[in-house]
CSV table of C-alpha atoms in Angstrom, one decimal:
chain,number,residue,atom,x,y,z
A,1,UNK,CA,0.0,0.0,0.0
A,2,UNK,CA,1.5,3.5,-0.8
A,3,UNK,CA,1.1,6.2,1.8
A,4,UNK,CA,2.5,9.3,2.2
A,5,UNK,CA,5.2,10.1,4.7
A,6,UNK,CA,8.1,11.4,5.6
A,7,UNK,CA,10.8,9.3,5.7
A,8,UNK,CA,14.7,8.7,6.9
A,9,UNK,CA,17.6,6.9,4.0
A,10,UNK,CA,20.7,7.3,3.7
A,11,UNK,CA,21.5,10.5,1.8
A,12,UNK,CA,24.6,13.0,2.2
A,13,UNK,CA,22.0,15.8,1.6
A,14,UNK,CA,18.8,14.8,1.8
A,15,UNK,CA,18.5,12.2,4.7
A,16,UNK,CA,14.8,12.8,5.2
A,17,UNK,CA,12.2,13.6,2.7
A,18,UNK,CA,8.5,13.6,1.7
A,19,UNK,CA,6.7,11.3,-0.5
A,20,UNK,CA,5.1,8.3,-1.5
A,21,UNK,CA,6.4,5.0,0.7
A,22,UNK,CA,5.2,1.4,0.3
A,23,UNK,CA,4.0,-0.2,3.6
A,24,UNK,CA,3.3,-3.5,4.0
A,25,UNK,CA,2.0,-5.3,7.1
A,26,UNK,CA,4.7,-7.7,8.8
A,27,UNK,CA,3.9,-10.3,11.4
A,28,UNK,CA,5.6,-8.9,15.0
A,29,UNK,CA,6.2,-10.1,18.3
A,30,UNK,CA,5.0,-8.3,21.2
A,31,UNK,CA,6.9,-10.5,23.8
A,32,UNK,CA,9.1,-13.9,23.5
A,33,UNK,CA,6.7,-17.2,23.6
A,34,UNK,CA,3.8,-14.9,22.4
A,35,UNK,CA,2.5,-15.5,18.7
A,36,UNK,CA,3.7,-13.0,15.9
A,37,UNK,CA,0.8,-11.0,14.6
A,38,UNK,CA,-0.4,-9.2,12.0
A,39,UNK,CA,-0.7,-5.2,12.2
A,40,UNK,CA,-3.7,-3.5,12.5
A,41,UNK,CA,-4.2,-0.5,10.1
A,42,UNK,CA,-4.5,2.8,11.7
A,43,UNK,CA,-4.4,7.0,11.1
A,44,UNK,CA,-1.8,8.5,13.0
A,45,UNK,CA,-3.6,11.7,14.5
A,46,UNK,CA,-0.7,13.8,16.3
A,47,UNK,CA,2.9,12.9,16.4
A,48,UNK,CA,5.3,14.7,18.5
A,49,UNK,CA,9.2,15.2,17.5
A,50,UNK,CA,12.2,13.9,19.3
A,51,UNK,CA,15.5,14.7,19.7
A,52,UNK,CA,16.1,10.6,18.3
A,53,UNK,CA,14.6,11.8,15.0
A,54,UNK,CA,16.9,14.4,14.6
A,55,UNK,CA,19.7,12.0,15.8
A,56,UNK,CA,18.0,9.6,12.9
A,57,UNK,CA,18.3,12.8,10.3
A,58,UNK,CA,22.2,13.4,11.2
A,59,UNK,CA,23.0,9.5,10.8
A,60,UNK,CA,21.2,9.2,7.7
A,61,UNK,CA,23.7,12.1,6.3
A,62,UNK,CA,26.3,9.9,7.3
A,63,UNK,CA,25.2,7.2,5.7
A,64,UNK,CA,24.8,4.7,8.9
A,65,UNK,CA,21.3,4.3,8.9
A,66,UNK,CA,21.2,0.6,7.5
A,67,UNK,CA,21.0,-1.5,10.3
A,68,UNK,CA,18.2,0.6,11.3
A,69,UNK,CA,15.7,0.2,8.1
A,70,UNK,CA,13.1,-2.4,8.2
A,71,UNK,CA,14.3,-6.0,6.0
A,72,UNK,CA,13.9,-5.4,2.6
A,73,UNK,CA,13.8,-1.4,2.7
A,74,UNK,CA,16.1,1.1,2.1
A,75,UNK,CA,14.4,3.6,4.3
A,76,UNK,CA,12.8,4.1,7.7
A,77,UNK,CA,9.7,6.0,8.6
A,78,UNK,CA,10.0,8.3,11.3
A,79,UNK,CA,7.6,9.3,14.2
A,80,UNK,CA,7.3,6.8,17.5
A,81,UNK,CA,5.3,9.8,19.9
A,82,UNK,CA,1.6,10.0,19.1
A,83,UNK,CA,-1.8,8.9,19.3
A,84,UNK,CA,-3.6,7.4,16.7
A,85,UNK,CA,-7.2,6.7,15.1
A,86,UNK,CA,-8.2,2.7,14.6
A,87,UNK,CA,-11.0,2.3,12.4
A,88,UNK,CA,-11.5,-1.4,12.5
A,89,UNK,CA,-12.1,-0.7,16.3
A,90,UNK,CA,-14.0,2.7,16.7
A,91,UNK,CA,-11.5,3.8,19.2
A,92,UNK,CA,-8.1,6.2,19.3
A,93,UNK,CA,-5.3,4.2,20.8
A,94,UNK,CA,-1.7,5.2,22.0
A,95,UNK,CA,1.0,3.3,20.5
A,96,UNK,CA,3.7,1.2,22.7
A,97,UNK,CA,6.6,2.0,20.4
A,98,UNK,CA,9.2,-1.3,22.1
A,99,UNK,CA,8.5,-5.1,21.2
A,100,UNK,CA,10.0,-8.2,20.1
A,101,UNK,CA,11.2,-11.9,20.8
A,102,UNK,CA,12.6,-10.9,24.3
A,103,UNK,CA,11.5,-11.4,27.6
A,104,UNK,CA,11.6,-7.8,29.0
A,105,UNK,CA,12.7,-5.4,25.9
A,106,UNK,CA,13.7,-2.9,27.8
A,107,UNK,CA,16.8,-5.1,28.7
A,108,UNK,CA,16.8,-7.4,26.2
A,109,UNK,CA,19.7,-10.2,25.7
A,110,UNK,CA,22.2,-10.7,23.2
A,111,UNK,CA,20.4,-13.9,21.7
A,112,UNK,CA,17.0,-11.7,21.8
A,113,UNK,CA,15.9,-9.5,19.1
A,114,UNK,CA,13.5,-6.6,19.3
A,115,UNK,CA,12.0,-3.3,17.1
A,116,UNK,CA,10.9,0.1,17.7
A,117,UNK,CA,8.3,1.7,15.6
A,118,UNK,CA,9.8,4.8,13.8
A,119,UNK,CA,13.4,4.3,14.9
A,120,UNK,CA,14.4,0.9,14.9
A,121,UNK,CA,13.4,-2.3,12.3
A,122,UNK,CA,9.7,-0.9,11.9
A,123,UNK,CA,8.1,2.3,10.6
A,124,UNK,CA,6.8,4.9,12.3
A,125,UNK,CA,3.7,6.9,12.3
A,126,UNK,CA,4.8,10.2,10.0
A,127,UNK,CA,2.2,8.4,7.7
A,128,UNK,CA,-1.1,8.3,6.5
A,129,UNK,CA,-1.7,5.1,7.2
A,130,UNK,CA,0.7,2.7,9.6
A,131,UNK,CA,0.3,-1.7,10.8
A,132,UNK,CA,0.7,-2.0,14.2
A,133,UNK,CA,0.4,-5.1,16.2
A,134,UNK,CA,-2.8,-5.1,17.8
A,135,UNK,CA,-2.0,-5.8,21.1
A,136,UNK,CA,0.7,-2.8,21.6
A,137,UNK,CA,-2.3,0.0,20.6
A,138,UNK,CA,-3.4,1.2,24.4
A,139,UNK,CA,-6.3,2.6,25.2
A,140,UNK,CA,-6.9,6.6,26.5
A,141,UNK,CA,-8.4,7.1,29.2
A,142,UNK,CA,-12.7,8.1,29.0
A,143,UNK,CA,-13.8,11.6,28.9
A,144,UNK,CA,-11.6,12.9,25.9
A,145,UNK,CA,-13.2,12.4,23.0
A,146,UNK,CA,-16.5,14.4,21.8
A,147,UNK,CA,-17.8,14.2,18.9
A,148,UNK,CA,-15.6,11.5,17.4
A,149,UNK,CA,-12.7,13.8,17.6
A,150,UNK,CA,-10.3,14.4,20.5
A,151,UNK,CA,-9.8,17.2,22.9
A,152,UNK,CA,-6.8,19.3,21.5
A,153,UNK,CA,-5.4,19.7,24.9
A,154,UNK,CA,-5.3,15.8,25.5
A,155,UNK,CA,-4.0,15.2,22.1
A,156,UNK,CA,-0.9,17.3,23.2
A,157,UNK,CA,-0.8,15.8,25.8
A,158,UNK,CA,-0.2,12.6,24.2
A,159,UNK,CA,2.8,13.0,22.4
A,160,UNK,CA,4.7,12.5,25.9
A,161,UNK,CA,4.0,9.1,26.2
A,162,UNK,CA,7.0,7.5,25.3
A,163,UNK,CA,9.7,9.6,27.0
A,164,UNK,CA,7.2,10.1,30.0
A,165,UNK,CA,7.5,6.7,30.0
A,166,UNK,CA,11.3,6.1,29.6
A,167,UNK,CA,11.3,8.6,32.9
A,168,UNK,CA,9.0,6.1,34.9
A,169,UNK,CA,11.8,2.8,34.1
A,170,UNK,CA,14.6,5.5,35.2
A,171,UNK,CA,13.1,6.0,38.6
A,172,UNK,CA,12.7,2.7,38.9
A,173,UNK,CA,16.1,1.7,37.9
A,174,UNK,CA,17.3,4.8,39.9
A,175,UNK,CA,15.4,3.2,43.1
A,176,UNK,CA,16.5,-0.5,42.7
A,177,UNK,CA,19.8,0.7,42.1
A,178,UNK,CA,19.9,2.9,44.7
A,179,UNK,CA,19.1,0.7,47.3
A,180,UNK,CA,20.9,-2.2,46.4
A,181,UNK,CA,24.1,0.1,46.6
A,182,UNK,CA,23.8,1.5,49.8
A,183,UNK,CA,21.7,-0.5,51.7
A,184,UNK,CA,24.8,-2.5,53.9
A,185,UNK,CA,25.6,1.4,54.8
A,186,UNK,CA,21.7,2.4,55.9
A,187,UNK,CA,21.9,-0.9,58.1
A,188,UNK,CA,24.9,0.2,59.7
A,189,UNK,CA,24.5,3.6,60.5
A,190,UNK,CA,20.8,3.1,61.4
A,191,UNK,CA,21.6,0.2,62.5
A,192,UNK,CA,18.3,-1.4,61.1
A,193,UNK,CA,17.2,-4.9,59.4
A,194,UNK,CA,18.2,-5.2,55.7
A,195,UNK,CA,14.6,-4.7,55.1
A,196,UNK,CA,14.5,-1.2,56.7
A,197,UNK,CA,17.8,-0.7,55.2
A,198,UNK,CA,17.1,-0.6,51.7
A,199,UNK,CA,14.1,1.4,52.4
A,200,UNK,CA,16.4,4.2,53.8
A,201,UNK,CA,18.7,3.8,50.6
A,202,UNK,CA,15.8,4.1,47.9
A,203,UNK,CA,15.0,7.4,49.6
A,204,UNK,CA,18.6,8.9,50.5
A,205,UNK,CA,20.0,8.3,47.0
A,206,UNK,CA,17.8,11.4,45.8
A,207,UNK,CA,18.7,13.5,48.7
A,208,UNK,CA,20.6,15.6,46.2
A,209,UNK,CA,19.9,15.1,43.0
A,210,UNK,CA,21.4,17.0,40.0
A,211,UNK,CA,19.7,17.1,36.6
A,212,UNK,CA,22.1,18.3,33.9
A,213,UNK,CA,20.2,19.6,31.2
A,214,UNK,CA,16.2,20.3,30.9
A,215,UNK,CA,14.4,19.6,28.2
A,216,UNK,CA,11.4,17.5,28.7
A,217,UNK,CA,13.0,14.3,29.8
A,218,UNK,CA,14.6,16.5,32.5
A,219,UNK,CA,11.8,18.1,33.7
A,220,UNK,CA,9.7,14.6,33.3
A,221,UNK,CA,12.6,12.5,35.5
A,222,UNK,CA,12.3,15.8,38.6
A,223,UNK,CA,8.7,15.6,38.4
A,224,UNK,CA,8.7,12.0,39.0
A,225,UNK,CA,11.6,12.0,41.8
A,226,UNK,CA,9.7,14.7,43.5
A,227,UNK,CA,6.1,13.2,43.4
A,228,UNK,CA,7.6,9.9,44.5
A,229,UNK,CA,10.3,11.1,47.2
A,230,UNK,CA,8.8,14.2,49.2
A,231,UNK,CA,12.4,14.6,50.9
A,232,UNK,CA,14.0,14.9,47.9
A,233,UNK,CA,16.4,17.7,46.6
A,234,UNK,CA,16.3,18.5,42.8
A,235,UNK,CA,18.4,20.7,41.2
A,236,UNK,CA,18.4,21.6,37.4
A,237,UNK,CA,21.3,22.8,35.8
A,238,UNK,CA,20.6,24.0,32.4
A,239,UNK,CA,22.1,27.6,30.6
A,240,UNK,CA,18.2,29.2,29.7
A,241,UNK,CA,17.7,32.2,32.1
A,242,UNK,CA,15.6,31.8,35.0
A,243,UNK,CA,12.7,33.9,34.0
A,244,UNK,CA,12.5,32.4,30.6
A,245,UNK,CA,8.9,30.4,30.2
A,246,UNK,CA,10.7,26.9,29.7
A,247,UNK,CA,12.2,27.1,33.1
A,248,UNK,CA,9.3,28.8,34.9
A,249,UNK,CA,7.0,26.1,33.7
A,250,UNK,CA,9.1,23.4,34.8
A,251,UNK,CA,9.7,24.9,38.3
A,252,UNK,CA,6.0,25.4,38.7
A,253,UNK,CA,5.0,21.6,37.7
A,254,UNK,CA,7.9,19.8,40.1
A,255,UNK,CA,9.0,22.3,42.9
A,256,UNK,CA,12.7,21.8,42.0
A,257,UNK,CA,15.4,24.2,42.5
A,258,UNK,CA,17.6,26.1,39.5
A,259,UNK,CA,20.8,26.9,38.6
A,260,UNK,CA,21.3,28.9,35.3
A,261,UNK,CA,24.6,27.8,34.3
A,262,UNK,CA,26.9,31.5,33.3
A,263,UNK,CA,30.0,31.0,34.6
A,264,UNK,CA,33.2,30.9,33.1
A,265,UNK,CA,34.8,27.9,33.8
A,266,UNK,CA,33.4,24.8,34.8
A,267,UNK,CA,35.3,24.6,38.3
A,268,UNK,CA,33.4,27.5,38.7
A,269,UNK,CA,29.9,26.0,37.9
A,270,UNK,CA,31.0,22.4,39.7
A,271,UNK,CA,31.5,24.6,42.9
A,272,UNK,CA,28.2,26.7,42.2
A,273,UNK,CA,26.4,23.2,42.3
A,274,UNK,CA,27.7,21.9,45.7
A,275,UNK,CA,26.7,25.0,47.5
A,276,UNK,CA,23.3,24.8,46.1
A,277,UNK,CA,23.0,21.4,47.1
A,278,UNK,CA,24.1,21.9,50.1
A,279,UNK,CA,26.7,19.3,49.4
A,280,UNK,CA,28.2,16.5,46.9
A,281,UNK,CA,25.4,15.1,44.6
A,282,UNK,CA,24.3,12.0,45.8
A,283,UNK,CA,22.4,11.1,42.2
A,284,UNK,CA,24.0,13.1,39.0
A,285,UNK,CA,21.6,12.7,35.8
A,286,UNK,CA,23.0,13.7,32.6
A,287,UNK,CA,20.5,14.5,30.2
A,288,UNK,CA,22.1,17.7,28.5
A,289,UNK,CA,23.3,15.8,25.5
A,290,UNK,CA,26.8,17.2,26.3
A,291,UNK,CA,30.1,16.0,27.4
A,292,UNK,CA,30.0,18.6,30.0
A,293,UNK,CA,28.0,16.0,32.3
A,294,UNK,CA,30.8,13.7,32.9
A,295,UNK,CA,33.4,15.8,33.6
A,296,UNK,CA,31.5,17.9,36.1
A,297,UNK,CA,30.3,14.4,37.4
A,298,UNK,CA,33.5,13.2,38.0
A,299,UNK,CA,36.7,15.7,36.9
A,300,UNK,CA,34.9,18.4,39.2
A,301,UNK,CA,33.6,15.9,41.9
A,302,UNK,CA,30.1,16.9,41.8
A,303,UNK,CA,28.9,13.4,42.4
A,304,UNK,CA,29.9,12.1,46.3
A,305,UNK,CA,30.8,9.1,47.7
A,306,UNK,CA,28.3,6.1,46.9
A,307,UNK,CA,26.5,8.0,44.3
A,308,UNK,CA,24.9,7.2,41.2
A,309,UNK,CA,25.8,8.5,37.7
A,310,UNK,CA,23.0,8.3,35.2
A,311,UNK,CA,23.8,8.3,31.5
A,312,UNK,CA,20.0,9.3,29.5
A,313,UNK,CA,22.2,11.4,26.8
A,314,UNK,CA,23.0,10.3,23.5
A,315,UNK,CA,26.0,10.7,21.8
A,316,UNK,CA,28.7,11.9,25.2
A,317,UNK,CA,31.1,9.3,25.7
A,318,UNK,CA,31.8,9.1,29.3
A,319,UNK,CA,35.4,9.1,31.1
A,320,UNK,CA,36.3,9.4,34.3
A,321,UNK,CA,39.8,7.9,36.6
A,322,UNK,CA,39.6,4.6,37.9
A,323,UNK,CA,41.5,5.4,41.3
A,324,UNK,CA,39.0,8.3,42.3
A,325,UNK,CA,35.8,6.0,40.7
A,326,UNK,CA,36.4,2.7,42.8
A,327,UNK,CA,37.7,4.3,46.1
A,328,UNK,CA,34.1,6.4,46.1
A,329,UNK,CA,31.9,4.1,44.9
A,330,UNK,CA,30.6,5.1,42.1
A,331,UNK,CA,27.8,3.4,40.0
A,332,UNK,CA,27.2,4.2,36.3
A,333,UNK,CA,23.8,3.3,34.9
A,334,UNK,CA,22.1,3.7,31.5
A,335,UNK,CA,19.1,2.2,29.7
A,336,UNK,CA,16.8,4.2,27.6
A,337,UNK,CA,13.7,2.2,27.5
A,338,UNK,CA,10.8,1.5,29.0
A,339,UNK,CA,7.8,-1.5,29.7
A,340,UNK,CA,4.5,-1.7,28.7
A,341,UNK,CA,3.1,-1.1,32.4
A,342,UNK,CA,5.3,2.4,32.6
A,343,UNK,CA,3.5,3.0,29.2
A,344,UNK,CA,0.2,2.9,30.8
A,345,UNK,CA,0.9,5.0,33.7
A,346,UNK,CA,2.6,7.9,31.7
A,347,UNK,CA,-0.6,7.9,29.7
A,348,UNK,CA,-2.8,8.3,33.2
A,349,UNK,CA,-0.6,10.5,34.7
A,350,UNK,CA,-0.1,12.7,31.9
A,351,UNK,CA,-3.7,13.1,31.0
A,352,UNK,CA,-4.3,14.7,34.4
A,353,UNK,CA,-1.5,17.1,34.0
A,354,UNK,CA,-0.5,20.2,32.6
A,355,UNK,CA,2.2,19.4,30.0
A,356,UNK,CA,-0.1,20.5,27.1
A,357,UNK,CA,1.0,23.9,27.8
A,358,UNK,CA,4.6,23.0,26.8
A,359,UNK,CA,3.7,21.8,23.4
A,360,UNK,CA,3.4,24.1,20.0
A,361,UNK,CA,2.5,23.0,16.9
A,362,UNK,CA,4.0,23.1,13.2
A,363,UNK,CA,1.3,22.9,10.7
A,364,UNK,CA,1.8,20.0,8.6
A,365,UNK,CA,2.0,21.5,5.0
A,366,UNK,CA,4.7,23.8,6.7
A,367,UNK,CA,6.7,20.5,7.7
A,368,UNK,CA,5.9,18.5,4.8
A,369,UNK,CA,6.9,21.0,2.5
A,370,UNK,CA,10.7,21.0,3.7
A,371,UNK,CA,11.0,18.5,6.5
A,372,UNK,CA,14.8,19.1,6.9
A,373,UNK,CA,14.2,23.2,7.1
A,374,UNK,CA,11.5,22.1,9.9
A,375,UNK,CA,13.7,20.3,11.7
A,376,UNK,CA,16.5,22.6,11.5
A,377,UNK,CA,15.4,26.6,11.8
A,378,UNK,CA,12.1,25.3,13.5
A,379,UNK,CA,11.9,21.9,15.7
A,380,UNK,CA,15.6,21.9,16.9
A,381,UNK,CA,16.9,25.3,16.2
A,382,UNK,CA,18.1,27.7,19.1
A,383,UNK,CA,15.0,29.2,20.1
A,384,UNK,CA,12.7,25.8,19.6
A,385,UNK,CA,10.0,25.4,22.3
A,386,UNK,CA,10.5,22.6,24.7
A,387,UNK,CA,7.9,20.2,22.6
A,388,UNK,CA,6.9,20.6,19.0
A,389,UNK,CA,3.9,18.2,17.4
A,390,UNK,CA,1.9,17.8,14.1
A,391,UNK,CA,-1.8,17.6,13.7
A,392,UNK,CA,-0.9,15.0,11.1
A,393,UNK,CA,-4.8,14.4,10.5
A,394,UNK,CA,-7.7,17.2,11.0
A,395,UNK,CA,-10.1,15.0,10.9
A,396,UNK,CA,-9.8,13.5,14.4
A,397,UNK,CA,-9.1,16.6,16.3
A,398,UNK,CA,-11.6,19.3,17.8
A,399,UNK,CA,-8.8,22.5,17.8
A,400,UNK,CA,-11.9,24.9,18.6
């Protein structure tokens, strides 16, 4: 079937384009020992923009795209953050983006194989018309349809699933980690059971928490921290002004604290981030896509003794001395993915919230037109807002 969409190849100049694409529906896996399935057919409504798509664009101009295209193709289509319309079903469903022959894909195994609609083996929903396996479309919540169409404020608020998501397996890593790491220490100086002990280690290892870098994954993983931890101490460390709406919004919606990062050198910003802390960091999240985040991790001794380093940026390699590292017990994570369940909570949690507010639209002739000039002076240039999205199909959308 030929649809059109926008599209990712391989192309020194012209790595994504506009057009006419062939899709074809391929049996998937939702979960090892389940039965592959057939897709579904559905509309893709609104579709939000990542920063992975325009990591996507930049290896298509570099021609290292291939392992990423679905067998048989030479291209990918983009798009894994939206809601869309199924018409064999009468119903709008959000899409779980993460499946395959593993057990758990969000750490699958090296004899395991898995896909991700839009950036990984399977194509996305920058389309008219998309297959998905039937039993990774998730319902919405009632109340937000009228009509037949949905609420444009919900609809916005639907594009967040996926990273909202990624956020939720964080804290949960973030937790387990944390407690398994310093729980022998809580028993001791508490002198408690184990039990008690790694109670008192999931909730000390966020009693300074630094969050390099806010965009919305930033602002998503304090939210979380702070709704989940009340004792908590969040800091972002980002270089917008204080006054400027993408910071104001953020401190409003998770009551964390702000550094606007000016200074000179960055001794002089690792200093200005102990003091506000009121101390070394005893979590460090990294989520600037710079390589910054290490070395004010560890060159610059932010993060203390039996803290945790997490990794969520693509692209920084990270460094750091191994004499300093083992003596203060440091512990490295990183996993960007997320479960089906931390699917389903981002979309309750977000449809109660107030993240719509965040998210501006580009109208989709504007994109369509030049998706590469979008991307670049629009989407993901220097004054972009913290969340652009695509009314990819009027039909299914009440904008009054």
């Amino acid at each position: 079937m030929l649809v059109k969409a926008t599209y990712f190849q391989n192309d020194e100049k012209n790595p994504l384009v506009y057009g006419d694409v062939e899709i074809r529906n391929e049996k998937r896996m939702r979960l090892r020992g389940e039965e592959e399935k057939e897709g579904i057919l559905c509309e893709p409504v609104m579709v939000g923009f990542c920063g992975t798509d325009n990591e996507l664009m930049n290896m298509g101009s570099r021609g290292e795209l291939g392992a990423k295209f679905p067998i048989g193709t030479n291209r990918l289509i983009n798009g894994h953050e939206g809601i869309v319309w199924v018409p064999s079903q009468n119903r709008f469903a959000i899409v779980l983006i993460r499946g395959g022959n593993s057990y758990d894909p969000t750490r699958y195994t090296e004899e395991e194989t898995y896909f991700e609609y839009g950036c990984d083996q399977a194509d996305g929903l920058f389309a008219d018309k998309q297959y998905f396996h039937p039993d990774m479309l998730l319902p919405i919540p009632d109340g937000y349809v009228e009509n037949g169409k949905l609420k444009l404020s919900f609809a916005k608020k639907m594009v967040f699933p996926d990273p909202f998501a990624c956020m939720l397996f964080q804290l949960e890593r973030m937790e387990d980690l944390g407690s398994a790491h310093n729980f022998r220490v809580a028993m001791r100086k508490y002198k408690c059971s184990e039990e008690e002990g790694r109670k008192i280690a999931k909730e000390e290892i966020f009693d300074r928490t630094v969050i390099f870098g806010l965009g919305t994954t930033g602002m998503f993983i304090g939210d979380l921290i702070l709704r989940n931890h009340k004792n908590a101490k969040v800091l972002f460390v980002a270089r917008s002004a204080e006054d400027s709406p993408k910071v104001q919004f953020a401190l409003k919606e998770t009551n964390a604290e702000y550094l606007q990062n000016t200074f000179d050198s960055e001794e002089e910003l690792a200093k200005a981030i102990v003091e506000k802390l009121g101390g070394r960091a005893t979590t460090f999240i990294g989520v600037s896509g710079s390589n910054v985040e290490h070395r004010i991790a560890f060159e610059h001794k932010v993060l203390g003794c039996n803290g945790i380093y997490n990794s969520f940026s693509l692209g920084p390699k990270i460094t750091f001395d191994s004499m300093p590292f083992g003596f203060e017990n440091h512990l490295i994570l990183a996993s960007i993915n997320f479960r089906q369940d931390h699917m389903e909570e981002a979309i309750k949690l977000l449809a109660e919230s107030n993240y719509d507010e965040i998210v501006e639209l580009i109208d989709r002739d504007e994109f369509t037109a030049d998706p590469m000039g979008a991307y670049k002076n629009k989407i993901y240039s220097k004054n972009a807002p913290m969340k652009t999205a695509v009314i990819w199909n009027k039909a299914y959308v009440e904008e009054a």
